[in-house]
Amino acid sequence: MEQQLKRLSFSGLGLGLLMLAVPDDAFAMHIMEGFLPPLWALAWWVLFLPCLWYGLVRLRQIVQQDSHQKVLLALCGAFIFVLSALKIPSVTGSCSHPTGVGLAVILFGPGVVATLGAIVLLFQALLLAHGGLTTLGANGMSMAVIGPVAGYLVWRLARKSGLRSDVAVFLCAMTADLMTYFVTSLQLGAAFPDPQSGAAGAMAKFMGIFCLTQIPVAIAEGLLTVLIYDQLTKRQLITARGI
């Protein structure tokens, strides 16, 4: 079992490293370095740090309970890294991309995703010029905290409602993806209010921009997450369950 997980993890990491060699413009959903005003960047960091601390505590608890979970955690981290690095052109010079957090949310809950997401965002900022260090707190809150929590709530609700596991997985991954962009729109709208319609108007404009490409991306991510979850279950690398 562990060998199979290692092969899957190394395959994902290998694909991610291969992507580093492919030049690409650094337009992306992640708010880029220096884009947010200093006070907003600091405020999001202050909010993100307690979530990151809790994620580290959960990560330690999971590993202490079962050391074999390390490889599965690595697989989830690789899945987040690869999917969130797949940038799809959107409008106004921005890009859409999947987030990949749904799988980790389902297997380990939303707490640990804060740590996995922070690691992914740090590497992408340093190696891909995708996001930034000053904006990592804001990006972390949207992609690694609020998005995963929303996906987790949908997952729990779907399982309690008696929906099939594949439907619940799809809804979880899609919701986490869409919520990430919803929060990013709120972050940008609050930091850069529209001169006429204010922050609310700016938020609505950002949402309209991202929705053009993000809805199909979220659907595709949901389907891919279902395939990965199904394969892990069939290979008995995980047990289908509602966490």
GROMACS .gro file of C-alpha atoms in nm:
model
  243
    1MET     CA    1   0.000   0.000   0.000
    2GLU     CA    2   0.270   0.247   0.097
    3GLN     CA    3   0.467   0.172  -0.221
    4GLN     CA    4   0.161   0.248  -0.434
    5LEU     CA    5   0.109   0.577  -0.255
    6LYS     CA    6   0.475   0.669  -0.299
    7ARG     CA    7   0.454   0.604  -0.673
    8LEU     CA    8   0.144   0.823  -0.698
    9SER     CA    9   0.308   1.100  -0.493
   10PHE     CA   10   0.632   1.094  -0.691
   11SER     CA   11   0.434   1.104  -1.016
   12GLY     CA   12   0.251   1.416  -0.903
   13LEU     CA   13   0.569   1.583  -0.779
   14GLY     CA   14   0.748   1.489  -1.100
   15LEU     CA   15   0.477   1.654  -1.308
   16GLY     CA   16   0.497   1.963  -1.091
   17LEU     CA   17   0.875   1.985  -1.130
   18LEU     CA   18   0.840   1.937  -1.505
   19MET     CA   19   0.609   2.237  -1.514
   20LEU     CA   20   0.883   2.452  -1.361
   21ALA     CA   21   1.081   2.414  -1.682
   22VAL     CA   22   0.794   2.549  -1.894
   23PRO     CA   23   0.805   2.930  -1.918
   24ASP     CA   24   0.471   3.100  -1.861
   25ASP     CA   25   0.339   3.444  -1.786
   26ALA     CA   26   0.273   3.490  -1.416
   27PHE     CA   27  -0.088   3.609  -1.442
   28ALA     CA   28  -0.296   3.401  -1.200
   29MET     CA   29  -0.575   3.383  -0.949
   30HIS     CA   30  -0.324   3.409  -0.665
   31ILE     CA   31  -0.294   3.777  -0.576
   32MET     CA   32   0.051   3.874  -0.701
   33GLU     CA   33   0.339   4.010  -0.497
   34GLY     CA   34   0.299   4.375  -0.394
   35PHE     CA   35  -0.053   4.406  -0.540
   36LEU     CA   36  -0.239   4.449  -0.211
   37PRO     CA   37  -0.193   4.767  -0.004
   38PRO     CA   38   0.038   4.697   0.293
   39LEU     CA   39  -0.237   4.722   0.557
   40TRP     CA   40  -0.459   4.476   0.372
   41ALA     CA   41  -0.169   4.234   0.318
   42LEU     CA   42  -0.083   4.253   0.690
   43ALA     CA   43  -0.445   4.205   0.795
   44TRP     CA   44  -0.480   3.886   0.593
   45TRP     CA   45  -0.151   3.755   0.733
   46VAL     CA   46  -0.280   3.817   1.087
   47LEU     CA   47  -0.594   3.617   1.007
   48PHE     CA   48  -0.402   3.337   0.835
   49LEU     CA   49  -0.134   3.271   1.099
   50PRO     CA   50  -0.370   3.115   1.360
   51CYS     CA   51  -0.512   2.889   1.085
   52LEU     CA   52  -0.160   2.788   0.987
   53TRP     CA   53  -0.075   2.709   1.350
   54TYR     CA   54  -0.386   2.493   1.384
   55GLY     CA   55  -0.298   2.318   1.058
   56LEU     CA   56   0.046   2.229   1.195
   57VAL     CA   57  -0.115   2.090   1.513
   58ARG     CA   58  -0.356   1.876   1.307
   59LEU     CA   59  -0.074   1.759   1.081
   60ARG     CA   60   0.128   1.648   1.382
   61GLN     CA   61  -0.172   1.468   1.531
   62ILE     CA   62  -0.242   1.280   1.208
   63VAL     CA   63   0.119   1.166   1.172
   64GLN     CA   64   0.140   1.061   1.537
   65GLN     CA   65  -0.178   0.854   1.507
   66ASP     CA   66  -0.058   0.675   1.193
   67SER     CA   67   0.287   0.739   1.045
   68HIS     CA   68   0.178   0.574   0.719
   69GLN     CA   69  -0.038   0.879   0.652
   70LYS     CA   70   0.276   1.078   0.563
   71VAL     CA   71   0.277   0.948   0.208
   72LEU     CA   72  -0.093   1.015   0.159
   73LEU     CA   73  -0.041   1.367   0.292
   74ALA     CA   74   0.241   1.411   0.041
   75LEU     CA   75   0.009   1.293  -0.236
   76CYS     CA   76  -0.252   1.549  -0.134
   77GLY     CA   77   0.014   1.822  -0.129
   78ALA     CA   78   0.138   1.722  -0.476
   79PHE     CA   79  -0.221   1.719  -0.604
   80ILE     CA   80  -0.275   2.075  -0.476
   81PHE     CA   81   0.056   2.193  -0.622
   82VAL     CA   82   0.002   2.049  -0.969
   83LEU     CA   83  -0.362   2.153  -1.009
   84SER     CA   84  -0.319   2.504  -0.871
   85ALA     CA   85  -0.023   2.559  -1.105
   86LEU     CA   86  -0.233   2.485  -1.415
   87LYS     CA   87  -0.315   2.839  -1.526
   88ILE     CA   88  -0.598   2.887  -1.777
   89PRO     CA   89  -0.628   3.229  -1.950
   90SER     CA   90  -0.923   3.435  -1.832
   91VAL     CA   91  -0.998   3.803  -1.899
   92THR     CA   92  -0.836   4.135  -1.803
   93GLY     CA   93  -0.493   3.970  -1.794
   94SER     CA   94  -0.588   3.724  -1.523
   95CYS     CA   95  -0.602   3.348  -1.516
   96SER     CA   96  -0.821   3.080  -1.365
   97HIS     CA   97  -0.700   2.751  -1.226
   98PRO     CA   98  -0.823   2.459  -1.013
   99THR     CA   99  -0.719   2.453  -0.649
  100GLY     CA  100  -0.689   2.080  -0.578
  101VAL     CA  101  -0.779   2.111  -0.210
  102GLY     CA  102  -1.091   1.892  -0.221
  103LEU     CA  103  -0.904   1.562  -0.194
  104ALA     CA  104  -0.715   1.666   0.121
  105VAL     CA  105  -1.034   1.805   0.275
  106ILE     CA  106  -1.213   1.473   0.227
  107LEU     CA  107  -0.926   1.257   0.354
  108PHE     CA  108  -0.801   1.469   0.646
  109GLY     CA  109  -1.048   1.749   0.710
  110PRO     CA  110  -0.999   2.122   0.643
  111GLY     CA  111  -0.753   2.195   0.926
  112VAL     CA  112  -0.450   2.030   0.770
  113VAL     CA  113  -0.515   2.198   0.434
  114ALA     CA  114  -0.397   2.530   0.578
  115THR     CA  115  -0.048   2.384   0.616
  116LEU     CA  116  -0.046   2.202   0.282
  117GLY     CA  117  -0.178   2.512   0.108
  118ALA     CA  118   0.081   2.737   0.273
  119ILE     CA  119   0.363   2.509   0.155
  120VAL     CA  120   0.224   2.502  -0.199
  121LEU     CA  121   0.174   2.879  -0.208
  122LEU     CA  122   0.527   2.938  -0.078
  123PHE     CA  123   0.686   2.717  -0.343
  124GLN     CA  124   0.472   2.868  -0.620
  125ALA     CA  125   0.563   3.220  -0.511
  126LEU     CA  126   0.935   3.141  -0.500
  127LEU     CA  127   0.964   2.911  -0.801
  128LEU     CA  128   0.681   3.009  -1.037
  129ALA     CA  129   0.632   3.379  -0.957
  130HIS     CA  130   0.273   3.273  -0.893
  131GLY     CA  131   0.134   3.472  -0.602
  132GLY     CA  132   0.372   3.634  -0.358
  133LEU     CA  133   0.512   3.644  -0.005
  134THR     CA  134   0.335   3.960   0.111
  135THR     CA  135   0.007   3.832  -0.034
  136LEU     CA  136   0.051   3.474   0.090
  137GLY     CA  137  -0.176   3.546   0.386
  138ALA     CA  138  -0.459   3.660   0.159
  139ASN     CA  139  -0.406   3.373  -0.085
  140GLY     CA  140  -0.383   3.129   0.203
  141MET     CA  141  -0.712   3.247   0.354
  142SER     CA  142  -0.896   3.206   0.024
  143MET     CA  143  -0.745   2.882  -0.110
  144ALA     CA  144  -0.625   2.702   0.204
  145VAL     CA  145  -0.876   2.806   0.470
  146ILE     CA  146  -1.215   2.942   0.362
  147GLY     CA  147  -1.242   2.740   0.040
  148PRO     CA  148  -1.159   2.409   0.215
  149VAL     CA  149  -1.395   2.484   0.506
  150ALA     CA  150  -1.680   2.548   0.262
  151GLY     CA  151  -1.599   2.227   0.075
  152TYR     CA  152  -1.586   2.032   0.401
  153LEU     CA  153  -1.927   2.158   0.512
  154VAL     CA  154  -2.077   2.056   0.178
  155TRP     CA  155  -1.906   1.714   0.205
  156ARG     CA  156  -2.049   1.652   0.551
  157LEU     CA  157  -2.395   1.771   0.449
  158ALA     CA  158  -2.391   1.555   0.136
  159ARG     CA  159  -2.288   1.243   0.330
  160LYS     CA  160  -2.547   1.303   0.602
  161SER     CA  161  -2.809   1.347   0.331
  162GLY     CA  162  -2.730   0.999   0.201
  163LEU     CA  163  -2.580   1.107  -0.131
  164ARG     CA  164  -2.342   0.869  -0.305
  165SER     CA  165  -1.975   0.918  -0.221
  166ASP     CA  166  -1.882   1.020  -0.576
  167VAL     CA  167  -2.150   1.291  -0.579
  168ALA     CA  168  -2.034   1.415  -0.237
  169VAL     CA  169  -1.670   1.425  -0.355
  170PHE     CA  170  -1.768   1.619  -0.667
  171LEU     CA  171  -1.970   1.876  -0.470
  172CYS     CA  172  -1.692   1.917  -0.213
  173ALA     CA  173  -1.417   1.981  -0.469
  174MET     CA  174  -1.633   2.212  -0.682
  175THR     CA  175  -1.751   2.415  -0.383
  176ALA     CA  176  -1.398   2.458  -0.244
  177ASP     CA  177  -1.283   2.581  -0.586
  178LEU     CA  178  -1.567   2.830  -0.637
  179MET     CA  179  -1.549   2.960  -0.280
  180THR     CA  180  -1.178   3.032  -0.327
  181TYR     CA  181  -1.257   3.265  -0.615
  182PHE     CA  182  -1.551   3.417  -0.431
  183VAL     CA  183  -1.323   3.510  -0.140
  184THR     CA  184  -1.054   3.640  -0.375
  185SER     CA  185  -1.315   3.867  -0.535
  186LEU     CA  186  -1.410   3.998  -0.191
  187GLN     CA  187  -1.045   4.057  -0.103
  188LEU     CA  188  -0.973   4.250  -0.421
  189GLY     CA  189  -1.300   4.444  -0.408
  190ALA     CA  190  -1.241   4.549  -0.047
  191ALA     CA  191  -0.885   4.663  -0.121
  192PHE     CA  192  -0.974   4.841  -0.447
  193PRO     CA  193  -1.328   4.982  -0.423
  194ASP     CA  194  -1.494   5.118  -0.735
  195PRO     CA  195  -1.503   5.502  -0.744
  196GLN     CA  196  -1.877   5.502  -0.822
  197SER     CA  197  -2.022   5.183  -0.669
  198GLY     CA  198  -1.774   5.135  -0.386
  199ALA     CA  199  -1.640   4.805  -0.252
  200ALA     CA  200  -1.962   4.614  -0.326
  201GLY     CA  201  -1.952   4.719  -0.690
  202ALA     CA  202  -1.587   4.623  -0.723
  203MET     CA  203  -1.654   4.282  -0.564
  204ALA     CA  204  -1.938   4.218  -0.810
  205LYS     CA  205  -1.713   4.309  -1.104
  206PHE     CA  206  -1.436   4.075  -0.989
  207MET     CA  207  -1.688   3.794  -0.939
  208GLY     CA  208  -1.825   3.850  -1.287
  209ILE     CA  209  -1.476   3.834  -1.436
  210PHE     CA  210  -1.378   3.511  -1.262
  211CYS     CA  211  -1.712   3.334  -1.312
  212LEU     CA  212  -1.670   3.335  -1.690
  213THR     CA  213  -1.394   3.076  -1.671
  214GLN     CA  214  -1.402   2.942  -1.316
  215ILE     CA  215  -1.735   2.759  -1.322
  216PRO     CA  216  -1.626   2.510  -1.594
  217VAL     CA  217  -1.286   2.480  -1.424
  218ALA     CA  218  -1.455   2.396  -1.092
  219ILE     CA  219  -1.671   2.133  -1.262
  220ALA     CA  220  -1.364   1.977  -1.425
  221GLU     CA  221  -1.180   1.977  -1.092
  222GLY     CA  222  -1.474   1.807  -0.925
  223LEU     CA  223  -1.476   1.531  -1.184
  224LEU     CA  224  -1.099   1.480  -1.159
  225THR     CA  225  -1.116   1.461  -0.780
  226VAL     CA  226  -1.387   1.196  -0.809
  227LEU     CA  227  -1.159   0.989  -1.037
  228ILE     CA  228  -0.862   1.015  -0.798
  229TYR     CA  229  -1.075   0.936  -0.492
  230ASP     CA  230  -1.232   0.640  -0.672
  231GLN     CA  231  -0.891   0.498  -0.767
  232LEU     CA  232  -0.758   0.534  -0.412
  233THR     CA  233  -1.067   0.359  -0.279
  234LYS     CA  234  -1.052   0.076  -0.534
  235ARG     CA  235  -0.686   0.015  -0.457
  236GLN     CA  236  -0.776   0.010  -0.087
  237LEU     CA  237  -0.533   0.292  -0.020
  238ILE     CA  238  -0.812   0.470   0.165
  239THR     CA  239  -1.144   0.363   0.309
  240ALA     CA  240  -1.451   0.536   0.170
  241ARG     CA  241  -1.593   0.723   0.465
  242GLY     CA  242  -1.738   1.049   0.586
  243ILE     CA  243  -1.482   1.216   0.810
   0.00000   0.00000   0.00000
